[in-house]
Amino acid sequence: MVSTQPALPQPSPGPLRPGGPRARSPSRRPSRGRAGLALTSVLALGVAVFSLGLYGTASLDQLAEDGVGLGGAYAAAGPVFQGALYVHIVTASVALLLGPLQFVAALRRRALGLHRAVGRVYMFSVGLGGLSSLVLLPVNSAGFVGAFGFGALAVLWLLTGLRALRAVRSGDLAGHQAWMIRNYALTFAAVMLRLWLGVLIGVQVPFAGPETDAEALFSNAYAAVPFLCWLPNLVVAEWLVRRRGLPSYALPAQVPQLGSADSTSGGRTGEDQAPRGVVTSRAASL
């Protein structure tokens, strides 16, 4: 029977409540992103200028005599290792300085050619920086811990750079952005190494005795940074990748437990998913 009553107008959803999921200001996230990028740029600039100024104005022997920087660890090393150290300092500093520019959306939109040119220089710096890091592993100043920690950092630095390059060449721009975030997170290990050193030395001071040597505090702190300077960075990078909706790693689906709702309904496979008649006909044919 067809009703003759006129259709009532559907009520409008009305305005969203201030606490609703869509009430968030659209400009809040970009402003926070710009603030984070600005802070990253300032820290990267400070570390790059400091490193280039320190090792560009004094020899390793002078630095070793003054007890500054890595002079004491590499002053007696062979020329190959000293050359690799200077290559690493220069290329890592260039990558630190250029990396933040690649995340400026306005630069990609208005000057794509400049974005690509900066990207080539950045990738070249990452390549030389990663290879020189591998050369330095036998004489690194953190021993076996440094060999494994800095070695893993160098390998991942190179691999993420290659993945970013391969993605952009295949036209996968979203994948390229995701891998560039991960790659620069590893580049930023140069900054976090120094920040973590300050934190780890600072937490030891209240518990240090009056006769505690400053070099002992530094050695204790430096023993942790070969891994600590980059592992948290990758966690933050993956969070940023997921937050921006870029391709990310997904955890495998959980296997349903026996007796659970999934195993009794949605988790059935094989003959359990077939209609009853099909199962009966299969049994009759055996």
PDB file of C-alpha atoms in Angstrom:
ATOM      1  CA  MET A   1       0.000   0.000   0.000  1.00  0.00           C
ATOM      2  CA  VAL A   2       1.417   3.349  -1.003  1.00  0.00           C
ATOM      3  CA  SER A   3       1.222   6.131   1.565  1.00  0.00           C
ATOM      4  CA  THR A   4      -0.405   9.381   0.440  1.00  0.00           C
ATOM      5  CA  GLN A   5       1.182  11.513   3.183  1.00  0.00           C
ATOM      6  CA  PRO A   6       3.646  14.114   1.937  1.00  0.00           C
ATOM      7  CA  ALA A   7       7.274  13.426   2.637  1.00  0.00           C
ATOM      8  CA  LEU A   8       8.549  15.292   5.636  1.00  0.00           C
ATOM      9  CA  PRO A   9      11.712  17.347   5.153  1.00  0.00           C
ATOM     10  CA  GLN A  10      14.818  15.769   6.591  1.00  0.00           C
ATOM     11  CA  PRO A  11      16.360  17.716   9.483  1.00  0.00           C
ATOM     12  CA  SER A  12      19.665  19.360   8.691  1.00  0.00           C
ATOM     13  CA  PRO A  13      22.708  18.062  10.559  1.00  0.00           C
ATOM     14  CA  GLY A  14      23.182  21.500  12.095  1.00  0.00           C
ATOM     15  CA  PRO A  15      26.491  23.122  12.968  1.00  0.00           C
ATOM     16  CA  LEU A  16      29.252  21.002  14.313  1.00  0.00           C
ATOM     17  CA  ARG A  17      29.926  21.268  17.997  1.00  0.00           C
ATOM     18  CA  PRO A  18      33.136  22.990  19.084  1.00  0.00           C
ATOM     19  CA  GLY A  19      34.433  19.712  20.456  1.00  0.00           C
ATOM     20  CA  GLY A  20      33.494  17.678  17.409  1.00  0.00           C
ATOM     21  CA  PRO A  21      36.038  15.931  15.214  1.00  0.00           C
ATOM     22  CA  ARG A  22      35.726  18.512  12.432  1.00  0.00           C
ATOM     23  CA  ALA A  23      35.821  21.612  14.571  1.00  0.00           C
ATOM     24  CA  ARG A  24      39.615  21.804  14.412  1.00  0.00           C
ATOM     25  CA  SER A  25      40.934  24.921  12.766  1.00  0.00           C
ATOM     26  CA  PRO A  26      42.322  24.139   9.305  1.00  0.00           C
ATOM     27  CA  SER A  27      45.168  26.600   9.819  1.00  0.00           C
ATOM     28  CA  ARG A  28      46.384  25.088  13.086  1.00  0.00           C
ATOM     29  CA  ARG A  29      48.227  22.141  11.570  1.00  0.00           C
ATOM     30  CA  PRO A  30      50.041  24.148   8.840  1.00  0.00           C
ATOM     31  CA  SER A  31      51.118  26.742  11.417  1.00  0.00           C
ATOM     32  CA  ARG A  32      52.523  24.045  13.686  1.00  0.00           C
ATOM     33  CA  GLY A  33      54.216  22.436  10.707  1.00  0.00           C
ATOM     34  CA  ARG A  34      55.869  25.721   9.766  1.00  0.00           C
ATOM     35  CA  ALA A  35      57.005  26.252  13.360  1.00  0.00           C
ATOM     36  CA  GLY A  36      58.529  22.771  13.473  1.00  0.00           C
ATOM     37  CA  LEU A  37      60.268  23.272  10.153  1.00  0.00           C
ATOM     38  CA  ALA A  38      61.612  26.635  11.309  1.00  0.00           C
ATOM     39  CA  LEU A  39      62.999  25.112  14.516  1.00  0.00           C
ATOM     40  CA  THR A  40      64.539  22.251  12.538  1.00  0.00           C
ATOM     41  CA  SER A  41      66.150  24.734  10.140  1.00  0.00           C
ATOM     42  CA  VAL A  42      67.619  26.831  12.956  1.00  0.00           C
ATOM     43  CA  LEU A  43      69.107  23.810  14.733  1.00  0.00           C
ATOM     44  CA  ALA A  44      70.479  22.416  11.468  1.00  0.00           C
ATOM     45  CA  LEU A  45      71.997  25.789  10.574  1.00  0.00           C
ATOM     46  CA  GLY A  46      73.651  26.099  13.975  1.00  0.00           C
ATOM     47  CA  VAL A  47      75.231  22.637  13.890  1.00  0.00           C
ATOM     48  CA  ALA A  48      76.365  22.974  10.265  1.00  0.00           C
ATOM     49  CA  VAL A  49      77.966  26.389  10.777  1.00  0.00           C
ATOM     50  CA  PHE A  50      79.607  25.258  14.013  1.00  0.00           C
ATOM     51  CA  SER A  51      81.059  22.104  12.438  1.00  0.00           C
ATOM     52  CA  LEU A  52      82.324  23.839   9.317  1.00  0.00           C
ATOM     53  CA  GLY A  53      83.832  26.647  11.360  1.00  0.00           C
ATOM     54  CA  LEU A  54      85.463  24.351  13.897  1.00  0.00           C
ATOM     55  CA  TYR A  55      87.128  21.937  11.475  1.00  0.00           C
ATOM     56  CA  GLY A  56      87.739  24.554   8.800  1.00  0.00           C
ATOM     57  CA  THR A  57      89.795  26.899  10.977  1.00  0.00           C
ATOM     58  CA  ALA A  58      91.995  24.463  12.907  1.00  0.00           C
ATOM     59  CA  SER A  59      93.858  21.283  12.109  1.00  0.00           C
ATOM     60  CA  LEU A  60      93.131  17.986  13.800  1.00  0.00           C
ATOM     61  CA  ASP A  61      96.416  18.247  15.691  1.00  0.00           C
ATOM     62  CA  GLN A  62      95.426  21.641  17.068  1.00  0.00           C
ATOM     63  CA  LEU A  63      91.995  20.372  18.032  1.00  0.00           C
ATOM     64  CA  ALA A  64      93.561  17.345  19.727  1.00  0.00           C
ATOM     65  CA  GLU A  65      95.938  19.571  21.668  1.00  0.00           C
ATOM     66  CA  ASP A  66      93.030  21.751  22.822  1.00  0.00           C
ATOM     67  CA  GLY A  67      90.809  18.748  23.522  1.00  0.00           C
ATOM     68  CA  VAL A  68      88.066  20.012  21.212  1.00  0.00           C
ATOM     69  CA  GLY A  69      85.847  18.062  18.853  1.00  0.00           C
ATOM     70  CA  LEU A  70      87.064  14.842  17.257  1.00  0.00           C
ATOM     71  CA  GLY A  71      90.667  15.963  16.975  1.00  0.00           C
ATOM     72  CA  GLY A  72      91.885  13.554  19.637  1.00  0.00           C
ATOM     73  CA  ALA A  73      90.232  10.584  17.920  1.00  0.00           C
ATOM     74  CA  TYR A  74      91.464  11.266  14.382  1.00  0.00           C
ATOM     75  CA  ALA A  75      94.686  13.258  14.712  1.00  0.00           C
ATOM     76  CA  ALA A  76      96.756  10.064  14.678  1.00  0.00           C
ATOM     77  CA  ALA A  77      94.636   8.307  12.039  1.00  0.00           C
ATOM     78  CA  GLY A  78      95.879   7.700   8.528  1.00  0.00           C
ATOM     79  CA  PRO A  79      95.337  10.187   5.709  1.00  0.00           C
ATOM     80  CA  VAL A  80      92.520   8.090   4.245  1.00  0.00           C
ATOM     81  CA  PHE A  81      90.525   8.306   7.465  1.00  0.00           C
ATOM     82  CA  GLN A  82      91.282  11.990   7.940  1.00  0.00           C
ATOM     83  CA  GLY A  83      90.202  12.710   4.390  1.00  0.00           C
ATOM     84  CA  ALA A  84      87.002  10.722   4.916  1.00  0.00           C
ATOM     85  CA  LEU A  85      86.341  12.712   8.094  1.00  0.00           C
ATOM     86  CA  TYR A  86      86.560  16.043   6.262  1.00  0.00           C
ATOM     87  CA  VAL A  87      84.395  14.739   3.417  1.00  0.00           C
ATOM     88  CA  HIS A  88      81.811  13.598   5.939  1.00  0.00           C
ATOM     89  CA  ILE A  89      81.815  16.918   7.788  1.00  0.00           C
ATOM     90  CA  VAL A  90      81.323  18.946   4.609  1.00  0.00           C
ATOM     91  CA  THR A  91      78.719  16.737   2.952  1.00  0.00           C
ATOM     92  CA  ALA A  92      76.707  16.147   6.136  1.00  0.00           C
ATOM     93  CA  SER A  93      76.678  19.897   6.779  1.00  0.00           C
ATOM     94  CA  VAL A  94      75.459  20.592   3.239  1.00  0.00           C
ATOM     95  CA  ALA A  95      72.708  17.986   3.629  1.00  0.00           C
ATOM     96  CA  LEU A  96      71.684  19.518   6.957  1.00  0.00           C
ATOM     97  CA  LEU A  97      71.413  22.970   5.395  1.00  0.00           C
ATOM     98  CA  LEU A  98      69.593  21.956   2.211  1.00  0.00           C
ATOM     99  CA  GLY A  99      67.197  19.392   3.648  1.00  0.00           C
ATOM    100  CA  PRO A 100      64.646  21.792   5.170  1.00  0.00           C
ATOM    101  CA  LEU A 101      64.303  23.614   1.837  1.00  0.00           C
ATOM    102  CA  GLN A 102      62.917  20.461   0.250  1.00  0.00           C
ATOM    103  CA  PHE A 103      59.954  20.461   2.621  1.00  0.00           C
ATOM    104  CA  VAL A 104      58.847  24.001   1.724  1.00  0.00           C
ATOM    105  CA  ALA A 105      55.653  23.506  -0.301  1.00  0.00           C
ATOM    106  CA  ALA A 106      55.825  26.982  -1.852  1.00  0.00           C
ATOM    107  CA  LEU A 107      59.263  26.206  -3.279  1.00  0.00           C
ATOM    108  CA  ARG A 108      57.971  23.043  -4.920  1.00  0.00           C
ATOM    109  CA  ARG A 109      54.992  24.851  -6.438  1.00  0.00           C
ATOM    110  CA  ARG A 110      56.670  28.037  -7.633  1.00  0.00           C
ATOM    111  CA  ALA A 111      60.214  26.898  -8.416  1.00  0.00           C
ATOM    112  CA  LEU A 112      60.138  23.222  -9.290  1.00  0.00           C
ATOM    113  CA  GLY A 113      63.434  23.493 -11.164  1.00  0.00           C
ATOM    114  CA  LEU A 114      65.164  24.905  -8.096  1.00  0.00           C
ATOM    115  CA  HIS A 115      63.608  22.188  -5.952  1.00  0.00           C
ATOM    116  CA  ARG A 116      65.033  19.529  -8.232  1.00  0.00           C
ATOM    117  CA  ALA A 117      68.474  21.169  -8.356  1.00  0.00           C
ATOM    118  CA  VAL A 118      68.628  21.418  -4.575  1.00  0.00           C
ATOM    119  CA  GLY A 119      67.460  17.823  -4.357  1.00  0.00           C
ATOM    120  CA  ARG A 120      70.294  16.615  -6.584  1.00  0.00           C
ATOM    121  CA  VAL A 121      72.879  18.391  -4.448  1.00  0.00           C
ATOM    122  CA  TYR A 122      71.245  17.007  -1.313  1.00  0.00           C
ATOM    123  CA  MET A 123      71.257  13.431  -2.633  1.00  0.00           C
ATOM    124  CA  PHE A 124      74.878  13.768  -3.746  1.00  0.00           C
ATOM    125  CA  SER A 125      75.807  14.988  -0.270  1.00  0.00           C
ATOM    126  CA  VAL A 126      73.938  12.124   1.373  1.00  0.00           C
ATOM    127  CA  GLY A 127      75.713   9.621  -0.873  1.00  0.00           C
ATOM    128  CA  LEU A 128      79.192  10.926  -0.099  1.00  0.00           C
ATOM    129  CA  GLY A 129      78.336  11.446   3.549  1.00  0.00           C
ATOM    130  CA  GLY A 130      77.083   7.893   3.955  1.00  0.00           C
ATOM    131  CA  LEU A 131      80.037   6.317   2.160  1.00  0.00           C
ATOM    132  CA  SER A 132      82.555   8.380   4.139  1.00  0.00           C
ATOM    133  CA  SER A 133      80.786   7.282   7.340  1.00  0.00           C
ATOM    134  CA  LEU A 134      81.377   3.658   6.411  1.00  0.00           C
ATOM    135  CA  VAL A 135      85.055   4.391   5.813  1.00  0.00           C
ATOM    136  CA  LEU A 136      85.355   5.919   9.297  1.00  0.00           C
ATOM    137  CA  LEU A 137      83.854   2.950  11.151  1.00  0.00           C
ATOM    138  CA  PRO A 138      87.181   1.140  11.885  1.00  0.00           C
ATOM    139  CA  VAL A 139      88.554   4.208  13.684  1.00  0.00           C
ATOM    140  CA  ASN A 140      85.359   5.705  15.123  1.00  0.00           C
ATOM    141  CA  SER A 141      85.634   7.165  18.600  1.00  0.00           C
ATOM    142  CA  ALA A 142      82.878   5.003  20.158  1.00  0.00           C
ATOM    143  CA  GLY A 143      84.405   1.564  19.604  1.00  0.00           C
ATOM    144  CA  PHE A 144      82.199  -1.429  18.821  1.00  0.00           C
ATOM    145  CA  VAL A 145      79.034   0.378  19.883  1.00  0.00           C
ATOM    146  CA  GLY A 146      79.875   3.149  17.450  1.00  0.00           C
ATOM    147  CA  ALA A 147      80.674   0.688  14.691  1.00  0.00           C
ATOM    148  CA  PHE A 148      77.233  -0.898  14.957  1.00  0.00           C
ATOM    149  CA  GLY A 149      75.277   2.257  15.740  1.00  0.00           C
ATOM    150  CA  PHE A 150      76.921   4.648  13.283  1.00  0.00           C
ATOM    151  CA  GLY A 151      77.251   1.829  10.755  1.00  0.00           C
ATOM    152  CA  ALA A 152      73.512   1.131  10.825  1.00  0.00           C
ATOM    153  CA  LEU A 153      72.885   4.869  10.548  1.00  0.00           C
ATOM    154  CA  ALA A 154      75.106   5.135   7.460  1.00  0.00           C
ATOM    155  CA  VAL A 155      73.481   2.151   5.746  1.00  0.00           C
ATOM    156  CA  LEU A 156      69.943   3.396   6.432  1.00  0.00           C
ATOM    157  CA  TRP A 157      70.936   6.894   5.358  1.00  0.00           C
ATOM    158  CA  LEU A 158      72.034   5.552   1.988  1.00  0.00           C
ATOM    159  CA  LEU A 159      69.090   3.161   1.576  1.00  0.00           C
ATOM    160  CA  THR A 160      66.418   5.743   2.366  1.00  0.00           C
ATOM    161  CA  GLY A 161      68.063   8.148  -0.056  1.00  0.00           C
ATOM    162  CA  LEU A 162      68.015   5.505  -2.782  1.00  0.00           C
ATOM    163  CA  ARG A 163      64.370   4.711  -2.092  1.00  0.00           C
ATOM    164  CA  ALA A 164      63.452   8.399  -2.280  1.00  0.00           C
ATOM    165  CA  LEU A 165      65.328   8.751  -5.562  1.00  0.00           C
ATOM    166  CA  ARG A 166      63.755   5.650  -7.055  1.00  0.00           C
ATOM    167  CA  ALA A 167      60.269   6.780  -6.008  1.00  0.00           C
ATOM    168  CA  VAL A 168      60.522  10.179  -7.661  1.00  0.00           C
ATOM    169  CA  ARG A 169      61.947   8.696 -10.847  1.00  0.00           C
ATOM    170  CA  SER A 170      59.001   6.298 -11.082  1.00  0.00           C
ATOM    171  CA  GLY A 171      56.503   9.117 -10.555  1.00  0.00           C
ATOM    172  CA  ASP A 172      55.543   8.080  -7.012  1.00  0.00           C
ATOM    173  CA  LEU A 173      55.552  11.552  -5.448  1.00  0.00           C
ATOM    174  CA  ALA A 174      53.804  10.465  -2.254  1.00  0.00           C
ATOM    175  CA  GLY A 175      56.339   7.707  -1.718  1.00  0.00           C
ATOM    176  CA  HIS A 176      59.136  10.145  -2.509  1.00  0.00           C
ATOM    177  CA  GLN A 177      57.936  12.535   0.184  1.00  0.00           C
ATOM    178  CA  ALA A 178      57.661   9.728   2.724  1.00  0.00           C
ATOM    179  CA  TRP A 179      61.187   8.481   2.073  1.00  0.00           C
ATOM    180  CA  MET A 180      62.574  12.019   2.137  1.00  0.00           C
ATOM    181  CA  ILE A 181      61.069  12.529   5.599  1.00  0.00           C
ATOM    182  CA  ARG A 182      62.762   9.347   6.791  1.00  0.00           C
ATOM    183  CA  ASN A 183      66.031  10.281   5.116  1.00  0.00           C
ATOM    184  CA  TYR A 184      66.222  13.746   6.615  1.00  0.00           C
ATOM    185  CA  ALA A 185      65.336  12.295  10.009  1.00  0.00           C
ATOM    186  CA  LEU A 186      68.595  10.337   9.691  1.00  0.00           C
ATOM    187  CA  THR A 187      70.442  13.431   8.455  1.00  0.00           C
ATOM    188  CA  PHE A 188      69.193  15.240  11.557  1.00  0.00           C
ATOM    189  CA  ALA A 189      71.081  12.702  13.685  1.00  0.00           C
ATOM    190  CA  ALA A 190      74.008  15.156  13.580  1.00  0.00           C
ATOM    191  CA  VAL A 191      71.878  17.607  15.550  1.00  0.00           C
ATOM    192  CA  MET A 192      70.344  15.092  17.929  1.00  0.00           C
ATOM    193  CA  LEU A 193      73.757  13.619  18.735  1.00  0.00           C
ATOM    194  CA  ARG A 194      74.814  16.935  20.241  1.00  0.00           C
ATOM    195  CA  LEU A 195      71.508  17.517  21.984  1.00  0.00           C
ATOM    196  CA  TRP A 196      71.516  14.058  23.530  1.00  0.00           C
ATOM    197  CA  LEU A 197      75.114  14.526  24.655  1.00  0.00           C
ATOM    198  CA  GLY A 198      74.117  17.641  26.558  1.00  0.00           C
ATOM    199  CA  VAL A 199      71.128  15.907  28.130  1.00  0.00           C
ATOM    200  CA  LEU A 200      73.027  12.760  29.125  1.00  0.00           C
ATOM    201  CA  ILE A 201      75.923  14.720  30.583  1.00  0.00           C
ATOM    202  CA  GLY A 202      73.495  16.951  32.469  1.00  0.00           C
ATOM    203  CA  VAL A 203      71.644  14.075  34.127  1.00  0.00           C
ATOM    204  CA  GLN A 204      74.939  12.697  35.439  1.00  0.00           C
ATOM    205  CA  VAL A 205      76.060  15.915  37.116  1.00  0.00           C
ATOM    206  CA  PRO A 206      73.786  15.716  40.199  1.00  0.00           C
ATOM    207  CA  PHE A 207      75.065  12.203  40.938  1.00  0.00           C
ATOM    208  CA  ALA A 208      78.727  12.881  40.194  1.00  0.00           C
ATOM    209  CA  GLY A 209      81.157  13.220  43.058  1.00  0.00           C
ATOM    210  CA  PRO A 210      83.549  16.127  43.541  1.00  0.00           C
ATOM    211  CA  GLU A 211      86.400  14.137  41.997  1.00  0.00           C
ATOM    212  CA  THR A 212      84.476  13.012  38.904  1.00  0.00           C
ATOM    213  CA  ASP A 213      86.359  13.693  35.696  1.00  0.00           C
ATOM    214  CA  ALA A 214      84.535  15.592  32.951  1.00  0.00           C
ATOM    215  CA  GLU A 215      85.931  13.189  30.369  1.00  0.00           C
ATOM    216  CA  ALA A 216      84.290  10.290  32.215  1.00  0.00           C
ATOM    217  CA  LEU A 217      80.922  12.030  32.029  1.00  0.00           C
ATOM    218  CA  PHE A 218      81.424  12.629  28.318  1.00  0.00           C
ATOM    219  CA  SER A 219      82.457   9.016  27.696  1.00  0.00           C
ATOM    220  CA  ASN A 220      79.414   7.658  29.512  1.00  0.00           C
ATOM    221  CA  ALA A 221      77.133   9.907  27.497  1.00  0.00           C
ATOM    222  CA  TYR A 222      78.842   9.232  24.178  1.00  0.00           C
ATOM    223  CA  ALA A 223      78.428   5.479  24.632  1.00  0.00           C
ATOM    224  CA  ALA A 224      74.660   5.830  24.132  1.00  0.00           C
ATOM    225  CA  VAL A 225      74.458   8.293  21.253  1.00  0.00           C
ATOM    226  CA  PRO A 226      75.497   5.975  18.369  1.00  0.00           C
ATOM    227  CA  PHE A 227      71.952   4.562  18.506  1.00  0.00           C
ATOM    228  CA  LEU A 228      70.112   7.250  20.448  1.00  0.00           C
ATOM    229  CA  CYS A 229      70.896   9.979  17.918  1.00  0.00           C
ATOM    230  CA  TRP A 230      68.812   8.363  15.156  1.00  0.00           C
ATOM    231  CA  LEU A 231      66.427   5.680  16.441  1.00  0.00           C
ATOM    232  CA  PRO A 232      63.930   8.151  17.996  1.00  0.00           C
ATOM    233  CA  ASN A 233      64.208  10.238  14.832  1.00  0.00           C
ATOM    234  CA  LEU A 234      62.825   7.392  12.747  1.00  0.00           C
ATOM    235  CA  VAL A 235      59.907   6.972  15.137  1.00  0.00           C
ATOM    236  CA  VAL A 236      59.037  10.659  14.788  1.00  0.00           C
ATOM    237  CA  ALA A 237      59.509  10.446  11.014  1.00  0.00           C
ATOM    238  CA  GLU A 238      57.083   7.539  10.716  1.00  0.00           C
ATOM    239  CA  TRP A 239      54.571   9.451  12.822  1.00  0.00           C
ATOM    240  CA  LEU A 240      54.864  12.418  10.462  1.00  0.00           C
ATOM    241  CA  VAL A 241      54.468  10.145   7.447  1.00  0.00           C
ATOM    242  CA  ARG A 242      51.243   8.668   8.843  1.00  0.00           C
ATOM    243  CA  ARG A 243      49.953  12.063   9.929  1.00  0.00           C
ATOM    244  CA  ARG A 244      50.325  13.414   6.396  1.00  0.00           C
ATOM    245  CA  GLY A 245      48.617  10.393   4.878  1.00  0.00           C
ATOM    246  CA  LEU A 246      51.735   9.263   3.018  1.00  0.00           C
ATOM    247  CA  PRO A 247      52.639   5.600   2.334  1.00  0.00           C
ATOM    248  CA  SER A 248      53.777   4.020   5.587  1.00  0.00           C
ATOM    249  CA  TYR A 249      54.526   0.640   7.033  1.00  0.00           C
ATOM    250  CA  ALA A 250      51.477  -1.208   8.357  1.00  0.00           C
ATOM    251  CA  LEU A 251      51.546  -3.813  11.085  1.00  0.00           C
ATOM    252  CA  PRO A 252      50.387  -7.296  10.043  1.00  0.00           C
ATOM    253  CA  ALA A 253      46.790  -8.179  10.856  1.00  0.00           C
ATOM    254  CA  GLN A 254      46.265 -10.180  14.030  1.00  0.00           C
ATOM    255  CA  VAL A 255      45.415 -13.855  13.697  1.00  0.00           C
ATOM    256  CA  PRO A 256      42.000 -14.485  15.305  1.00  0.00           C
ATOM    257  CA  GLN A 257      42.088 -16.599  18.452  1.00  0.00           C
ATOM    258  CA  LEU A 258      40.171 -19.869  18.658  1.00  0.00           C
ATOM    259  CA  GLY A 259      36.772 -19.348  20.192  1.00  0.00           C
ATOM    260  CA  SER A 260      36.661 -15.633  19.440  1.00  0.00           C
ATOM    261  CA  ALA A 261      33.959 -13.939  17.417  1.00  0.00           C
ATOM    262  CA  ASP A 262      36.279 -13.617  14.417  1.00  0.00           C
ATOM    263  CA  SER A 263      37.135 -17.300  14.453  1.00  0.00           C
ATOM    264  CA  THR A 264      33.480 -18.352  14.644  1.00  0.00           C
ATOM    265  CA  SER A 265      32.110 -15.984  12.023  1.00  0.00           C
ATOM    266  CA  GLY A 266      34.370 -13.696  10.038  1.00  0.00           C
ATOM    267  CA  GLY A 267      37.458 -15.830  10.404  1.00  0.00           C
ATOM    268  CA  ARG A 268      36.083 -18.950   8.681  1.00  0.00           C
ATOM    269  CA  THR A 269      37.885 -20.237   5.642  1.00  0.00           C
ATOM    270  CA  GLY A 270      37.575 -23.051   3.157  1.00  0.00           C
ATOM    271  CA  GLU A 271      34.429 -25.144   3.396  1.00  0.00           C
ATOM    272  CA  ASP A 272      33.135 -23.110   6.370  1.00  0.00           C
ATOM    273  CA  GLN A 273      32.618 -20.172   4.028  1.00  0.00           C
ATOM    274  CA  ALA A 274      30.762 -22.221   1.424  1.00  0.00           C
ATOM    275  CA  PRO A 275      26.954 -22.589   1.434  1.00  0.00           C
ATOM    276  CA  ARG A 276      25.526 -25.595   3.278  1.00  0.00           C
ATOM    277  CA  GLY A 277      24.368 -27.219   0.057  1.00  0.00           C
ATOM    278  CA  VAL A 278      27.840 -27.051  -1.449  1.00  0.00           C
ATOM    279  CA  VAL A 279      29.380 -28.708   1.602  1.00  0.00           C
ATOM    280  CA  THR A 280      26.705 -31.427   1.545  1.00  0.00           C
ATOM    281  CA  SER A 281      27.274 -32.150  -2.143  1.00  0.00           C
ATOM    282  CA  ARG A 282      31.022 -32.396  -1.547  1.00  0.00           C
ATOM    283  CA  ALA A 283      30.487 -34.871   1.272  1.00  0.00           C
ATOM    284  CA  ALA A 284      28.117 -36.967  -0.877  1.00  0.00           C
ATOM    285  CA  SER A 285      30.655 -37.185  -3.679  1.00  0.00           C
ATOM    286  CA  LEU A 286      33.386 -38.616  -1.447  1.00  0.00           C
TER     287      LEU A 286
END
